[in-house]
Short mmCIF file of C-alpha atoms in Angstrom, two decimals:
data_model
loop_
_atom_site.label_atom_id
_atom_site.label_comp_id
_atom_site.label_asym_id
_atom_site.label_seq_id
_atom_site.Cartn_x
_atom_site.Cartn_y
_atom_site.Cartn_z
CA MET F 6 -118.95 -215.13 -89.60
CA THR F 7 -116.28 -213.76 -91.92
CA LYS F 8 -116.36 -210.09 -91.01
CA ASP F 9 -117.21 -207.86 -88.09
CA THR F 10 -120.90 -207.51 -87.36
CA ILE F 11 -122.37 -204.46 -85.64
CA ILE F 12 -125.15 -205.00 -83.09
CA VAL F 13 -127.03 -202.12 -81.46
CA GLY F 14 -129.24 -202.27 -78.38
CA LEU F 15 -131.75 -199.46 -77.78
CA ASP F 16 -133.30 -199.20 -74.30
CA VAL F 17 -136.16 -196.69 -74.41
CA GLY F 18 -136.88 -196.00 -70.75
CA THR F 19 -139.16 -193.67 -68.85
CA CYS F 20 -136.29 -191.50 -67.55
CA PHE F 21 -133.39 -192.28 -69.90
CA ILE F 22 -132.75 -193.67 -73.35
CA ARG F 23 -129.57 -195.73 -73.62
CA VAL F 24 -127.80 -197.10 -76.67
CA ILE F 25 -125.02 -199.70 -76.84
CA VAL F 26 -123.03 -200.31 -80.03
CA ALA F 27 -121.10 -203.59 -80.09
CA LYS F 28 -118.86 -205.30 -82.61
CA VAL F 29 -118.61 -209.06 -82.98
CA GLY F 30 -115.76 -210.50 -85.03
CA ALA F 31 -114.64 -213.95 -86.15
CA GLY F 32 -112.99 -215.85 -83.32
CA GLN F 33 -113.95 -213.17 -80.82
CA ALA F 34 -114.93 -214.68 -77.47
CA LYS F 35 -116.95 -211.69 -76.30
CA PRO F 36 -118.66 -208.81 -78.12
CA GLN F 37 -116.73 -205.56 -77.95
CA ILE F 38 -118.51 -202.37 -76.96
CA ILE F 39 -117.38 -199.62 -79.31
CA GLY F 40 -119.94 -196.93 -78.55
CA VAL F 41 -122.33 -195.73 -75.85
CA GLY F 42 -125.06 -193.12 -76.05
CA GLN F 43 -127.50 -191.75 -73.52
CA ALA F 44 -130.13 -189.01 -73.37
CA PRO F 45 -132.92 -187.99 -70.99
CA SER F 46 -136.36 -189.36 -71.84
CA PHE F 47 -139.37 -187.07 -71.56
CA GLY F 48 -141.98 -188.75 -73.76
CA LEU F 49 -142.79 -191.89 -71.78
CA ARG F 50 -144.85 -192.57 -68.71
CA LYS F 51 -144.71 -195.92 -66.88
CA GLY F 52 -142.77 -197.43 -69.75
CA VAL F 53 -145.14 -196.48 -72.57
CA VAL F 54 -145.02 -193.63 -75.08
CA VAL F 55 -147.26 -190.65 -74.29
CA ASP F 56 -145.54 -188.09 -76.55
CA ILE F 57 -144.31 -189.37 -79.92
CA GLU F 58 -142.57 -186.17 -81.04
CA GLU F 59 -140.61 -185.85 -77.79
CA THR F 60 -139.66 -189.53 -77.79
CA VAL F 61 -138.41 -189.36 -81.38
CA LYS F 62 -136.24 -186.38 -80.41
CA ASN F 63 -134.85 -188.14 -77.34
CA ILE F 64 -134.11 -191.36 -79.26
CA SER F 65 -132.35 -189.35 -81.96
CA GLU F 66 -130.19 -187.59 -79.37
CA ALA F 67 -129.14 -190.84 -77.71
CA VAL F 68 -128.39 -192.47 -81.07
CA GLN F 69 -126.36 -189.47 -82.23
CA ASN F 70 -124.31 -189.65 -79.04
CA ALA F 71 -123.68 -193.35 -79.68
CA GLU F 72 -122.70 -192.63 -83.27
CA ARG F 73 -120.19 -190.01 -82.17
CA SER F 74 -118.82 -192.41 -79.59
CA SER F 75 -118.47 -195.33 -82.02
CA GLY F 76 -117.76 -193.53 -85.28
CA ILE F 77 -120.45 -195.68 -86.91
CA SER F 78 -123.74 -194.72 -88.56
CA ILE F 79 -126.51 -196.64 -86.78
CA GLU F 80 -129.25 -198.05 -88.98
CA ARG F 81 -130.71 -201.13 -87.21
CA VAL F 82 -131.46 -201.65 -83.54
CA THR F 83 -132.81 -204.26 -81.15
CA VAL F 84 -135.36 -202.45 -78.99
CA GLY F 85 -136.48 -203.13 -75.43
CA VAL F 86 -140.20 -202.94 -74.71
CA SER F 87 -141.76 -202.54 -71.27
CA GLY F 88 -144.84 -201.17 -69.56
CA ASN F 89 -147.48 -202.69 -67.32
CA HIS F 90 -149.52 -203.71 -70.38
CA ILE F 91 -147.12 -206.67 -70.58
CA ILE F 92 -148.42 -209.93 -69.10
CA SER F 93 -147.26 -213.54 -69.20
CA LYS F 94 -149.21 -216.78 -69.45
CA THR F 95 -148.32 -220.44 -69.56
CA ASN F 96 -149.69 -222.88 -72.10
CA LYS F 97 -148.98 -226.38 -73.35
CA GLY F 98 -148.65 -227.71 -76.87
CA VAL F 99 -149.04 -231.39 -77.80
CA VAL F 100 -148.32 -233.06 -81.15
CA ALA F 101 -147.72 -236.55 -82.49
CA VAL F 102 -144.20 -237.27 -83.75
CA SER F 103 -144.54 -237.34 -87.53
CA ARG F 104 -141.62 -239.45 -88.79
CA ALA F 105 -142.08 -243.15 -89.45
CA ASP F 106 -139.06 -244.01 -87.29
CA LYS F 107 -140.57 -241.86 -84.48
CA GLU F 108 -137.50 -239.66 -84.16
CA VAL F 109 -138.40 -236.12 -83.10
CA SER F 110 -137.56 -233.65 -85.86
CA ARG F 111 -137.19 -229.89 -85.85
CA GLU F 112 -140.52 -229.73 -87.65
CA ASP F 113 -142.18 -231.61 -84.76
CA VAL F 114 -140.72 -229.16 -82.26
CA ASN F 115 -141.90 -226.28 -84.43
CA ARG F 116 -145.44 -227.67 -84.51
CA ALA F 117 -145.48 -228.22 -80.74
CA VAL F 118 -144.40 -224.66 -79.98
CA ASN F 119 -146.87 -223.25 -82.49
CA ALA F 120 -149.58 -225.34 -80.80
CA ALA F 121 -148.61 -223.81 -77.45
CA SER F 122 -148.84 -220.32 -78.93
CA THR F 123 -152.37 -220.88 -80.22
CA ILE F 124 -154.45 -219.28 -77.50
CA SER F 125 -157.33 -216.85 -77.42
CA ILE F 126 -156.22 -213.29 -76.70
CA ALA F 127 -157.93 -209.91 -76.92
CA GLN F 128 -158.12 -208.30 -80.34
CA ASN F 129 -155.85 -205.42 -79.35
CA ARG F 130 -153.12 -207.65 -77.90
CA GLU F 131 -150.33 -209.63 -79.53
CA ILE F 132 -147.85 -212.29 -78.48
CA LEU F 133 -144.39 -210.77 -78.04
CA HIS F 134 -142.46 -213.89 -77.03
CA VAL F 135 -143.11 -217.63 -77.00
CA ILE F 136 -140.52 -219.17 -74.69
CA PRO F 137 -140.38 -222.97 -74.45
CA ARG F 138 -139.65 -223.81 -70.81
CA CYS F 139 -139.29 -227.58 -71.18
CA PHE F 140 -140.33 -230.47 -73.41
CA SER F 141 -141.61 -233.97 -72.71
CA VAL F 142 -141.29 -237.01 -74.97
CA ASP F 143 -143.73 -239.80 -74.07
CA ASN F 144 -144.06 -238.30 -70.56
CA GLN F 145 -140.29 -238.12 -70.03
CA CYS F 146 -140.15 -234.60 -68.60
CA GLY F 147 -137.51 -231.91 -68.19
CA ILE F 148 -136.07 -232.07 -71.72
CA SER F 149 -134.49 -228.84 -72.99
CA ASP F 150 -134.18 -229.90 -76.66
CA PRO F 151 -136.01 -233.05 -77.82
CA THR F 152 -134.61 -233.05 -81.35
CA GLY F 153 -133.32 -236.52 -82.26
CA MET F 154 -135.08 -238.31 -79.40
CA THR F 155 -137.46 -241.21 -80.03
CA GLY F 156 -141.13 -241.24 -79.05
CA VAL F 157 -144.68 -240.95 -80.30
CA ARG F 158 -145.88 -237.86 -78.39
CA LEU F 159 -144.18 -234.49 -77.93
CA ASP F 160 -145.31 -231.97 -75.31
CA VAL F 161 -144.01 -228.47 -74.65
CA ASP F 162 -144.60 -226.22 -71.66
CA ALA F 163 -144.24 -222.63 -72.88
CA LEU F 164 -144.35 -219.15 -71.40
CA LEU F 165 -146.24 -216.68 -73.59
CA ILE F 166 -145.57 -212.98 -73.13
CA GLU F 167 -148.08 -210.62 -74.67
CA GLY F 168 -148.49 -206.87 -74.91
CA ALA F 169 -150.94 -204.26 -76.13
CA ILE F 170 -150.62 -203.64 -79.87
CA PRO F 171 -151.26 -199.85 -79.67
CA PHE F 172 -148.44 -199.34 -77.15
CA MET F 173 -145.99 -201.44 -79.18
CA LYS F 174 -146.96 -199.70 -82.41
CA ASN F 175 -146.41 -196.29 -80.81
CA LEU F 176 -142.92 -197.34 -79.74
CA THR F 177 -142.29 -198.75 -83.22
CA LYS F 178 -143.36 -195.45 -84.77
CA CYS F 179 -140.99 -193.47 -82.54
CA VAL F 180 -138.02 -195.66 -83.45
CA THR F 181 -138.72 -195.65 -87.19
CA GLU F 182 -139.35 -191.89 -87.25
CA ALA F 183 -135.93 -191.49 -85.64
CA GLY F 184 -134.57 -193.04 -88.85
CA LEU F 185 -133.95 -196.54 -87.51
CA GLU F 186 -134.96 -200.01 -88.62
CA ILE F 187 -136.10 -202.37 -85.88
CA GLU F 188 -134.37 -205.72 -85.97
CA GLU F 189 -136.36 -207.12 -83.07
CA MET F 190 -138.39 -206.04 -80.06
CA VAL F 191 -137.52 -207.79 -76.80
CA LEU F 192 -139.13 -207.56 -73.38
CA ALA F 193 -136.77 -205.29 -71.43
CA PRO F 194 -136.71 -207.35 -68.19
CA LEU F 195 -135.68 -210.43 -70.21
CA ALA F 196 -132.84 -208.47 -71.79
CA ALA F 197 -131.71 -207.13 -68.41
CA SER F 198 -131.64 -210.62 -66.92
CA ARG F 199 -129.63 -211.86 -69.90
CA ALA F 200 -126.89 -209.34 -69.10
CA ALA F 201 -126.86 -209.61 -65.31
CA LEU F 202 -127.52 -213.25 -64.41
CA ASN F 203 -125.16 -216.19 -64.75
CA LYS F 204 -126.00 -219.79 -65.54
CA ARG F 205 -125.64 -221.00 -61.96
CA GLN F 206 -128.07 -218.40 -60.63
CA LYS F 207 -130.65 -219.44 -63.23
CA GLU F 208 -130.20 -223.10 -62.34
CA LEU F 209 -130.58 -222.54 -58.60
CA GLY F 210 -133.55 -220.20 -58.85
CA VAL F 211 -133.35 -216.42 -59.00
CA LEU F 212 -135.45 -213.29 -59.37
CA SER F 213 -134.13 -210.47 -61.56
CA LEU F 214 -135.81 -207.17 -60.67
CA ASP F 215 -135.21 -204.34 -63.13
CA LEU F 216 -135.89 -201.06 -61.30
CA GLY F 217 -136.60 -198.57 -64.06
CA GLY F 218 -137.98 -195.08 -63.83
CA GLY F 219 -141.65 -195.81 -64.47
CA THR F 220 -141.88 -199.56 -63.94
CA ALA F 221 -140.11 -202.50 -62.33
CA GLY F 222 -139.71 -205.56 -64.53
CA MET F 223 -139.32 -208.94 -62.90
CA THR F 224 -138.16 -212.26 -64.33
CA VAL F 225 -137.92 -215.52 -62.39
CA PHE F 226 -135.68 -218.45 -63.36
CA GLU F 227 -135.44 -221.99 -62.05
CA GLU F 228 -133.50 -225.01 -63.35
CA GLY F 229 -132.18 -222.79 -66.12
CA ASN F 230 -135.63 -221.90 -67.43
CA ILE F 231 -137.73 -218.78 -67.13
CA ILE F 232 -140.84 -219.58 -65.11
CA HIS F 233 -142.43 -216.15 -64.75
CA SER F 234 -142.14 -212.59 -66.02
CA CYS F 235 -144.18 -209.44 -65.51
CA VAL F 236 -143.92 -205.65 -65.27
CA LEU F 237 -144.87 -203.92 -62.01
CA PRO F 238 -146.44 -200.44 -62.37
CA VAL F 239 -144.05 -198.68 -59.97
CA GLY F 240 -140.51 -197.40 -60.52
CA SER F 241 -137.85 -195.08 -59.16
CA ALA F 242 -139.49 -191.98 -60.66
CA HIS F 243 -142.34 -192.54 -58.22
CA ILE F 244 -139.83 -192.11 -55.41
CA THR F 245 -138.82 -188.74 -56.83
CA ASN F 246 -142.48 -187.68 -57.01
CA ASP F 247 -143.05 -188.81 -53.43
CA ILE F 248 -140.08 -186.77 -52.20
CA ALA F 249 -141.25 -183.69 -54.13
CA ILE F 250 -144.66 -183.95 -52.46
CA GLY F 251 -143.13 -184.56 -49.04
CA LEU F 252 -140.78 -181.59 -49.33
CA ARG F 253 -143.29 -179.40 -51.16
CA GLY F 254 -140.48 -178.73 -53.60
CA SER F 255 -139.65 -179.13 -57.27
CA ILE F 256 -138.97 -182.40 -59.08
CA ASP F 257 -135.39 -181.22 -59.68
CA LEU F 258 -134.89 -180.72 -55.95
CA ALA F 259 -136.43 -184.10 -55.16
CA GLU F 260 -134.18 -185.88 -57.66
CA LYS F 261 -131.05 -184.23 -56.25
CA VAL F 262 -132.04 -185.07 -52.70
CA LYS F 263 -132.75 -188.68 -53.72
CA LEU F 264 -129.42 -189.11 -55.49
CA GLU F 265 -127.24 -187.38 -52.89
CA TYR F 266 -128.95 -188.31 -49.64
CA GLY F 267 -131.15 -191.27 -50.48
CA SER F 268 -131.20 -194.63 -48.72
CA ALA F 269 -133.69 -197.48 -48.57
CA LEU F 270 -133.28 -198.17 -44.85
CA SER F 271 -134.33 -195.55 -42.30
CA ALA F 272 -132.99 -197.61 -39.37
CA GLU F 273 -129.45 -196.76 -40.49
CA ILE F 274 -130.02 -192.99 -40.47
CA SER F 275 -129.34 -190.82 -37.43
CA LYS F 276 -132.15 -188.52 -36.35
CA LYS F 277 -129.51 -185.80 -36.04
CA ASP F 278 -128.54 -186.08 -39.72
CA ASN F 279 -129.90 -183.07 -41.65
CA ILE F 280 -129.96 -181.94 -45.29
CA ASP F 281 -129.07 -178.33 -46.10
CA LEU F 282 -131.08 -177.62 -49.26
CA SER F 283 -129.08 -174.48 -50.03
CA LYS F 284 -126.03 -176.66 -50.81
CA LEU F 285 -127.77 -178.42 -53.70
CA GLY F 286 -127.31 -175.54 -56.13
CA LEU F 287 -131.01 -174.86 -56.58
CA GLU F 288 -133.27 -172.04 -55.45
CA GLU F 289 -134.76 -173.93 -52.51
CA LYS F 290 -133.36 -173.25 -49.06
CA GLY F 291 -133.90 -174.72 -45.63
CA ILE F 292 -132.83 -177.59 -43.41
CA ILE F 293 -134.74 -180.88 -43.35
CA PRO F 294 -134.15 -184.12 -41.39
CA ARG F 295 -132.59 -186.71 -43.67
CA ILE F 296 -134.52 -189.50 -41.96
CA GLU F 297 -137.81 -188.04 -43.23
CA VAL F 298 -136.60 -188.32 -46.82
CA VAL F 299 -135.31 -191.85 -46.26
CA LYS F 300 -138.64 -192.92 -44.76
CA ILE F 301 -140.35 -191.77 -47.96
CA ILE F 302 -137.90 -193.79 -50.06
CA GLU F 303 -138.18 -196.82 -47.80
CA ALA F 304 -141.98 -196.82 -48.04
CA ARG F 305 -141.96 -196.82 -51.84
CA MET F 306 -139.18 -199.40 -52.12
CA SER F 307 -141.07 -201.60 -49.68
CA GLU F 308 -144.14 -201.31 -51.89
CA ILE F 309 -142.15 -202.48 -54.93
CA LEU F 310 -140.74 -205.42 -52.98
CA GLU F 311 -144.20 -206.30 -51.69
CA LEU F 312 -145.57 -206.36 -55.25
CA ALA F 313 -142.68 -208.58 -56.33
CA ASN F 314 -143.30 -210.88 -53.37
CA LYS F 315 -146.97 -211.20 -54.33
CA GLU F 316 -145.90 -212.36 -57.79
CA LEU F 317 -143.57 -214.92 -56.19
CA LYS F 318 -146.46 -216.13 -54.05
CA ILE F 319 -148.61 -216.61 -57.16
CA ILE F 320 -146.02 -219.02 -58.59
CA ASP F 321 -145.27 -220.66 -55.20
CA ARG F 322 -141.70 -219.34 -55.01
CA GLN F 323 -142.04 -216.94 -52.07
CA GLY F 324 -138.82 -217.28 -50.04
CA LEU F 325 -137.80 -220.29 -52.16
CA LEU F 326 -135.18 -218.95 -54.59
CA PRO F 327 -131.70 -220.08 -53.46
CA ALA F 328 -129.89 -217.49 -55.61
CA GLY F 329 -132.19 -214.80 -54.26
CA ILE F 330 -132.91 -211.50 -55.94
CA VAL F 331 -130.63 -209.57 -58.29
CA PHE F 332 -131.38 -205.87 -58.77
CA VAL F 333 -130.65 -204.11 -62.06
CA GLY F 334 -131.74 -200.80 -63.56
CA GLY F 335 -131.03 -197.28 -62.36
CA GLY F 336 -133.03 -197.77 -59.17
CA ALA F 337 -130.75 -200.64 -58.15
CA LYS F 338 -128.12 -198.11 -57.08
CA MET F 339 -130.18 -196.93 -54.10
CA PRO F 340 -128.01 -197.38 -50.96
CA SER F 341 -129.14 -200.10 -48.52
CA LEU F 342 -131.63 -201.56 -51.02
CA VAL F 343 -129.98 -204.97 -50.70
CA ASP F 344 -130.39 -204.92 -46.92
CA LEU F 345 -134.04 -203.91 -47.19
CA ALA F 346 -134.71 -206.72 -49.68
CA LYS F 347 -133.02 -209.34 -47.51
CA ASP F 348 -135.19 -208.29 -44.60
CA GLU F 349 -138.50 -208.06 -46.46
CA LEU F 350 -138.21 -210.95 -48.95
CA LYS F 351 -136.19 -213.29 -46.73
CA LEU F 352 -133.92 -214.01 -49.69
CA PRO F 353 -130.27 -213.39 -50.57
CA ALA F 354 -129.93 -210.12 -52.49
CA GLN F 355 -127.30 -208.38 -54.60
CA ILE F 356 -126.81 -205.76 -57.30
CA GLY F 357 -126.37 -207.07 -60.85
CA PHE F 358 -123.94 -205.61 -63.38
CA PRO F 359 -123.76 -206.20 -67.15
CA SER F 360 -121.30 -208.93 -68.11
CA GLU F 361 -119.85 -210.80 -71.11
CA MET F 362 -118.64 -207.64 -72.87
CA GLU F 363 -115.26 -206.17 -73.75
CA GLY F 364 -114.18 -202.74 -74.97
CA VAL F 365 -115.61 -199.59 -73.42
CA VAL F 366 -116.85 -201.51 -70.40
CA ASP F 367 -116.20 -198.85 -67.74
CA GLU F 368 -119.01 -196.69 -69.12
CA VAL F 369 -121.53 -199.52 -68.91
CA ASP F 370 -120.36 -201.12 -65.65
CA ASP F 371 -123.59 -199.87 -64.20
CA PRO F 372 -126.89 -201.64 -63.39
CA ALA F 373 -128.67 -198.94 -65.41
CA PHE F 374 -127.11 -200.31 -68.61
CA ALA F 375 -128.18 -203.93 -68.03
CA THR F 376 -131.10 -203.75 -70.46
CA ALA F 377 -129.14 -202.09 -73.28
CA VAL F 378 -126.27 -204.58 -72.92
CA GLY F 379 -128.75 -207.45 -72.66
CA LEU F 380 -130.42 -206.41 -75.91
CA VAL F 381 -127.06 -206.74 -77.66
CA LEU F 382 -126.40 -210.15 -76.10
CA TRP F 383 -129.92 -211.32 -76.93
CA SER F 384 -129.48 -210.36 -80.58
CA ILE F 385 -126.10 -212.11 -80.75
CA ASP F 386 -127.55 -215.29 -79.22
CA LYS F 387 -130.49 -215.32 -81.61
CA ARG F 388 -128.29 -214.84 -84.68
CA ALA F 389 -126.00 -217.65 -83.60
CA LYS F 390 -128.92 -220.01 -82.94
CA ASN F 391 -130.37 -219.29 -86.36
CA GLY F 392 -127.35 -220.71 -88.11
CA GLY F 393 -125.00 -217.87 -88.77
CA TRP F 394 -124.46 -214.19 -89.18
CA GLY F 395 -125.71 -213.71 -92.69
CA LEU F 396 -129.30 -214.04 -91.51
CA SER F 397 -131.35 -211.25 -90.04
CA SER F 398 -132.33 -211.80 -86.43
CA PRO F 399 -135.82 -213.25 -86.00
CA GLY F 400 -138.49 -211.73 -83.83
CA ILE F 401 -141.36 -209.34 -84.06
CA SER F 402 -142.54 -208.40 -87.53
CA ILE F 403 -142.65 -204.61 -87.59
CA GLY F 404 -144.36 -204.14 -90.91
CA GLY F 405 -148.11 -204.71 -90.73
CA THR F 406 -149.32 -206.72 -87.77
CA VAL F 407 -147.02 -206.69 -84.79
CA GLY F 408 -145.75 -209.99 -83.47
CA LYS F 409 -146.07 -212.56 -86.25
CA LEU F 410 -144.51 -215.85 -85.29
CA LYS F 411 -141.52 -216.70 -87.45
CA GLY F 412 -140.71 -220.21 -86.31
CA TRP F 413 -140.07 -221.93 -83.03
CA MET F 414 -136.47 -220.74 -82.58
CA ARG F 415 -137.48 -217.08 -82.70
CA ASP F 416 -138.17 -216.82 -79.00
CA PHE F 417 -135.98 -219.43 -77.38
CA LEU F 418 -134.64 -217.74 -74.30
CA PRO F 419 -130.90 -217.07 -74.75
#
């Protein structure tokens, strides 16, 4: 890399749209954040676009804010995709080693991963990521990269992540109509985990839970590999709706009450603790017991944790992740969430913050920015693994059919 390269991450969420602009230079140990943009999001529901015109406007506002912050005109972005239309599957690929000397080549690895990606899926769905979890050469298991090894048979165990084509095309349309070119689309929970988890956590076994507005994305790692990923259909915006119903008040009131008086653990709240609604700067007046609000929050947070625990049970990891659970996303900032998770999941728990960045880090030292930062880091990793910075980052093909495979390295987990 002979000159500075600009990388932009675009996190299109249900409640907020966030943009990170980073610069990577020769000899630079960490990418430098040079711009940050954010805008409210009104055109998505549960992580998918329901209003294209509104989403285009919101994306444009966030991008313009990032451009003013960085002094750079943004043209290309790496985009996070979410929604409960996302599902993951495992599959195996098996090929014979082709060279006469039986040394595994990159072409052999490519064929094995392509074999793993050849599965029957519904006509309106497309593979978003093919993530090799581990390889085997002649039944020698647990190999991360078999290139150069000797054997006659190569196996790969891969995680396939797929999504609904209409939902991804709608998101693509919003981004392109905002005047941007999509470099790659990445599953948002994967990006968030890239920013918030360290190598040791992934080796020990860890769950990253991205608490967004409309959904909660979970990713599970063990022995350094991703073993499961999915999107749960509940997020922090559901808490706001629950509070609004409970108080018989507006969404604005419910959001203010949640942010200023919220907690995930009712046992810590005194029954004498009240909320004076007139002090919130809105039209509503009255006094309500704080514990009633917290019970509403606790019930919804418990539901999210229960759904996550069911997913862990499916993969036989319930209570068996030594590094526990790491919360990211805007919902991760709910007070006492860590204590609730420790109690309900019987696992260690902590809040995750974006890492591996320099520059304007104070603005993004926030779990809510984990996905946007992770998108930047993902793009940097993929460029480096593809042999340099003159190449465009591989990934989803935006023109025509979504999700064309472009070679086995395209979806190696960073």
